[in-house]
Coordinates of C-alpha atoms in Angstrom, one line a residue:
X5 CA 137.0 87.3 -135.5
X6 CA 135.3 87.1 -138.9
X7 CA 134.4 83.5 -140.2
X8 CA 133.3 82.2 -143.4
X9 CA 131.6 78.5 -143.6
X10 CA 131.0 77.3 -146.6
X11 CA 129.8 80.1 -148.2
X12 CA 128.0 80.4 -151.5
X13 CA 127.6 84.1 -152.5
X14 CA 127.8 85.4 -156.0
X15 CA 130.0 83.3 -157.8
X16 CA 132.5 82.6 -155.2
X17 CA 131.7 79.0 -153.9
X18 CA 132.5 76.8 -150.5
X19 CA 134.0 79.9 -148.9
X20 CA 135.6 78.8 -145.5
X21 CA 138.1 81.2 -143.9
X22 CA 138.8 83.0 -140.7
X23 CA 140.2 86.6 -140.3
X24 CA 141.5 88.4 -137.6
X25 CA 140.3 91.4 -136.4
X26 CA 141.5 95.3 -136.6
X27 CA 143.0 94.7 -139.8
X28 CA 142.8 96.0 -143.1
X29 CA 142.5 93.3 -146.5
X30 CA 142.3 94.2 -149.8
X31 CA 140.1 91.8 -152.0
X32 CA 141.6 91.9 -155.5
X33 CA 140.0 89.7 -158.3
X34 CA 138.8 90.3 -161.8
X35 CA 135.4 92.2 -162.5
X36 CA 132.6 90.3 -161.8
X37 CA 134.5 87.9 -159.4
X38 CA 131.8 88.4 -156.7
X39 CA 134.3 90.7 -154.5
X40 CA 131.5 93.5 -154.6
X41 CA 128.9 90.7 -153.3
X42 CA 130.7 89.4 -150.9
X43 CA 131.1 93.0 -149.3
X44 CA 127.4 93.0 -150.0
X45 CA 127.4 90.2 -147.8
X46 CA 129.6 91.2 -145.0
X47 CA 127.3 94.5 -144.6
X48 CA 124.1 92.8 -144.2
X49 CA 122.6 93.8 -147.2
X50 CA 122.6 90.4 -149.1
X51 CA 122.3 86.8 -148.2
X52 CA 124.2 84.1 -149.3
X53 CA 123.1 81.2 -151.3
X54 CA 124.3 78.8 -148.6
X55 CA 126.3 78.8 -145.8
X56 CA 127.4 80.4 -142.4
X57 CA 129.0 83.8 -141.8
X58 CA 129.6 85.0 -138.2
X59 CA 130.8 88.8 -137.6
X60 CA 132.0 89.6 -134.4
X61 CA 130.5 87.2 -132.4
X62 CA 127.4 87.6 -134.0
X63 CA 125.7 85.0 -137.0
X64 CA 124.2 86.9 -139.5
X65 CA 121.1 86.1 -141.5
X66 CA 120.0 83.5 -139.0
X67 CA 116.8 85.4 -138.7
X68 CA 117.7 87.2 -135.3
X69 CA 116.2 90.8 -135.9
X70 CA 118.4 92.2 -132.7
X71 CA 121.6 91.0 -133.9
X72 CA 120.9 92.0 -137.5
X73 CA 120.2 95.3 -136.4
X74 CA 123.2 95.6 -134.1
X75 CA 125.6 94.6 -136.5
X76 CA 124.1 97.1 -139.4
X77 CA 124.7 99.4 -136.6
X78 CA 128.5 98.5 -136.6
X79 CA 129.0 98.6 -140.2
X80 CA 130.2 101.8 -142.3
X81 CA 130.3 101.6 -145.9
X82 CA 131.4 103.3 -149.2
X83 CA 130.3 102.0 -152.5
X84 CA 131.4 103.3 -155.6
X85 CA 128.5 105.3 -156.6
X86 CA 128.4 108.3 -153.9
X87 CA 125.2 107.9 -151.7
X88 CA 125.3 111.1 -150.3
X89 CA 122.3 113.6 -149.6
X90 CA 122.6 116.2 -152.6
X91 CA 120.2 118.9 -150.4
X92 CA 122.9 118.4 -147.3
X93 CA 126.1 120.6 -146.9
X94 CA 128.8 118.7 -146.4
X95 CA 129.5 118.9 -142.6
X96 CA 125.5 117.9 -142.1
X97 CA 126.0 114.7 -144.7
X98 CA 129.2 113.3 -142.3
X99 CA 127.0 114.1 -139.5
X100 CA 123.5 112.3 -140.5
X101 CA 124.9 108.9 -138.9
X102 CA 125.3 110.6 -135.8
X103 CA 122.1 112.3 -135.9
X104 CA 120.0 109.3 -136.6
X105 CA 121.7 107.8 -133.4
X106 CA 120.8 110.7 -131.6
X107 CA 124.0 112.0 -130.6
X108 CA 123.6 116.0 -129.4
X109 CA 124.6 118.4 -132.7
X110 CA 127.8 119.9 -130.7
X111 CA 129.2 116.4 -130.5
X112 CA 128.3 115.4 -133.6
X113 CA 129.8 118.9 -135.5
X114 CA 132.9 118.2 -133.1
X115 CA 133.5 114.4 -134.4
X116 CA 132.4 115.6 -138.5
X117 CA 134.8 118.3 -138.5
X118 CA 137.7 116.3 -137.0
X119 CA 137.1 113.7 -139.9
X120 CA 136.6 116.6 -142.9
X121 CA 140.0 117.6 -141.6
X122 CA 141.6 114.6 -141.7
X123 CA 139.7 114.2 -145.2
X124 CA 141.5 117.3 -146.2
X125 CA 137.6 118.7 -146.5
X126 CA 138.0 121.6 -143.9
X127 CA 137.2 124.5 -145.8
X128 CA 134.5 122.4 -147.7
X129 CA 132.0 121.9 -144.9
X130 CA 129.5 124.5 -146.0
X131 CA 129.7 123.3 -149.4
X132 CA 126.4 121.2 -151.2
X133 CA 127.7 117.8 -153.1
X134 CA 127.5 119.6 -156.5
X135 CA 130.2 122.0 -155.6
X136 CA 132.9 119.1 -154.7
X137 CA 135.0 117.3 -157.1
X138 CA 135.0 113.3 -157.7
X139 CA 137.6 112.8 -155.5
X140 CA 136.4 115.1 -152.8
X141 CA 132.8 113.2 -152.5
X142 CA 134.6 110.1 -152.2
X143 CA 136.6 111.6 -149.2
X144 CA 133.5 112.8 -148.0
X145 CA 131.4 109.2 -148.3
X146 CA 134.5 108.0 -146.1
X147 CA 134.3 110.5 -143.5
X148 CA 130.4 109.6 -143.1
X149 CA 131.5 106.2 -142.8
X150 CA 133.7 106.9 -140.2
X151 CA 131.6 109.0 -138.4
X152 CA 129.5 106.3 -135.9
X153 CA 133.2 104.7 -135.3
X154 CA 132.2 101.2 -136.5
X155 CA 134.1 98.4 -136.0
X156 CA 133.4 96.8 -139.7
X157 CA 134.3 99.2 -142.6
X158 CA 133.8 98.1 -146.3
X159 CA 135.0 100.2 -149.3
X160 CA 134.1 99.2 -152.8
X161 CA 135.9 100.6 -155.3
X162 CA 136.7 103.9 -153.3
X163 CA 139.2 104.7 -155.9
X164 CA 137.1 104.7 -159.3
X165 CA 137.6 107.5 -161.3
X166 CA 140.2 108.8 -159.4
X167 CA 143.8 109.3 -160.7
X168 CA 146.5 106.9 -159.4
X169 CA 148.3 109.9 -157.3
X170 CA 145.2 110.5 -155.6
X171 CA 143.6 107.1 -155.2
X172 CA 147.2 106.3 -153.4
X173 CA 146.8 109.2 -151.0
X174 CA 142.9 108.1 -150.5
X175 CA 143.9 104.2 -150.0
X176 CA 147.0 105.5 -147.6
X177 CA 144.2 107.5 -145.8
X178 CA 142.0 104.9 -145.7
X179 CA 144.5 102.8 -143.6
X180 CA 145.5 105.4 -141.5
X181 CA 141.7 105.9 -140.3
X182 CA 140.6 102.1 -140.0
X183 CA 144.0 101.3 -137.8
X184 CA 143.0 104.5 -135.6
X185 CA 140.0 103.3 -134.8
X186 CA 141.1 99.9 -134.3
X187 CA 138.3 98.6 -136.6
X188 CA 138.7 96.2 -139.2
X189 CA 138.3 97.5 -143.0
X190 CA 137.6 95.5 -146.5
X191 CA 138.8 97.6 -149.7
X192 CA 138.1 96.4 -153.1
X193 CA 140.2 98.3 -155.7
X194 CA 141.9 98.0 -159.2
X195 CA 144.5 100.1 -158.1
X196 CA 147.2 97.3 -157.3
X197 CA 149.9 99.1 -156.1
X198 CA 147.4 101.6 -154.0
X199 CA 146.1 98.5 -152.3
X200 CA 149.3 96.6 -151.2
X201 CA 150.7 100.1 -149.6
X202 CA 147.0 100.4 -148.0
X203 CA 146.5 97.0 -146.6
X204 CA 147.7 94.7 -143.7
X205 CA 146.6 91.5 -146.1
X206 CA 145.4 90.7 -149.5
X207 CA 142.5 88.2 -150.2
X208 CA 142.3 87.2 -154.1
X209 CA 139.6 86.1 -155.6
X210 CA 139.3 84.4 -159.1
X211 CA 137.2 81.7 -160.7
X212 CA 134.7 81.3 -157.5
X213 CA 137.8 80.9 -155.2
X214 CA 139.0 82.7 -152.7
X215 CA 142.9 82.5 -151.6
X216 CA 144.8 84.1 -148.6
X217 CA 145.0 86.2 -146.7
X218 CA 148.3 87.0 -148.2
X219 CA 150.9 89.5 -146.5
X220 CA 150.7 92.5 -148.7
X221 CA 154.4 92.3 -149.1
X222 CA 153.9 89.7 -151.4
X223 CA 153.7 91.6 -154.2
X224 CA 154.9 89.6 -157.1
X225 CA 152.5 86.9 -156.5
X226 CA 149.8 89.3 -156.9
X227 CA 151.3 91.1 -159.6
X228 CA 151.0 87.6 -161.3
X229 CA 147.8 86.9 -159.9
X230 CA 146.5 90.2 -161.7
X231 CA 148.4 89.4 -165.2
X232 CA 146.3 86.1 -165.1
X233 CA 148.7 83.5 -163.6
X234 CA 147.3 82.0 -160.5
X235 CA 149.9 82.2 -157.8
X236 CA 148.9 79.1 -155.7

């Protein structure tokens, strides 16, 4: 379970909420509403102004370095700005987190090639990042985030710059991969239709507050929210 108790992070104030493990949550809201700050906080990279956050039994930001390291090792992240090593091939970029964990290269290659195949990048494994399109770079980041089989996956704007069809396909693929790995995922996206299709539940962020989780099928409420009305 993931729980927030009186959390203040970015513009979000007094967040108290419990979320089930093993679901994909869509985080929707206007720009500068605190979505990215919340993901950074969940990643263990940005301490809250105040309040408590527990992730899978670990209390983050309490000064316990072992818990913090264990949490960071159990998180996979994809942010809107690609964090890819330009001198490494596609395959080597995906395998990198496995190399850092001391996993044998043969096993790392097997796992990485499986993920590249899932992402439609099988024929690009020896290409450098500079040879990939924007959509391919995003899928490369997703494959690398999944490589170490983390329990928590955070996707901040993974569809930024993609056309609607490609974005919807990527979000659908994200959900399939997260569900396959039995992980818990958080996705921020400006693609409402794709987010609804890719997520098990929706969290709405606006005016310093977070509401939800709402079932993803409540598309009407989410649409009104996106258009400036508050459905709660």
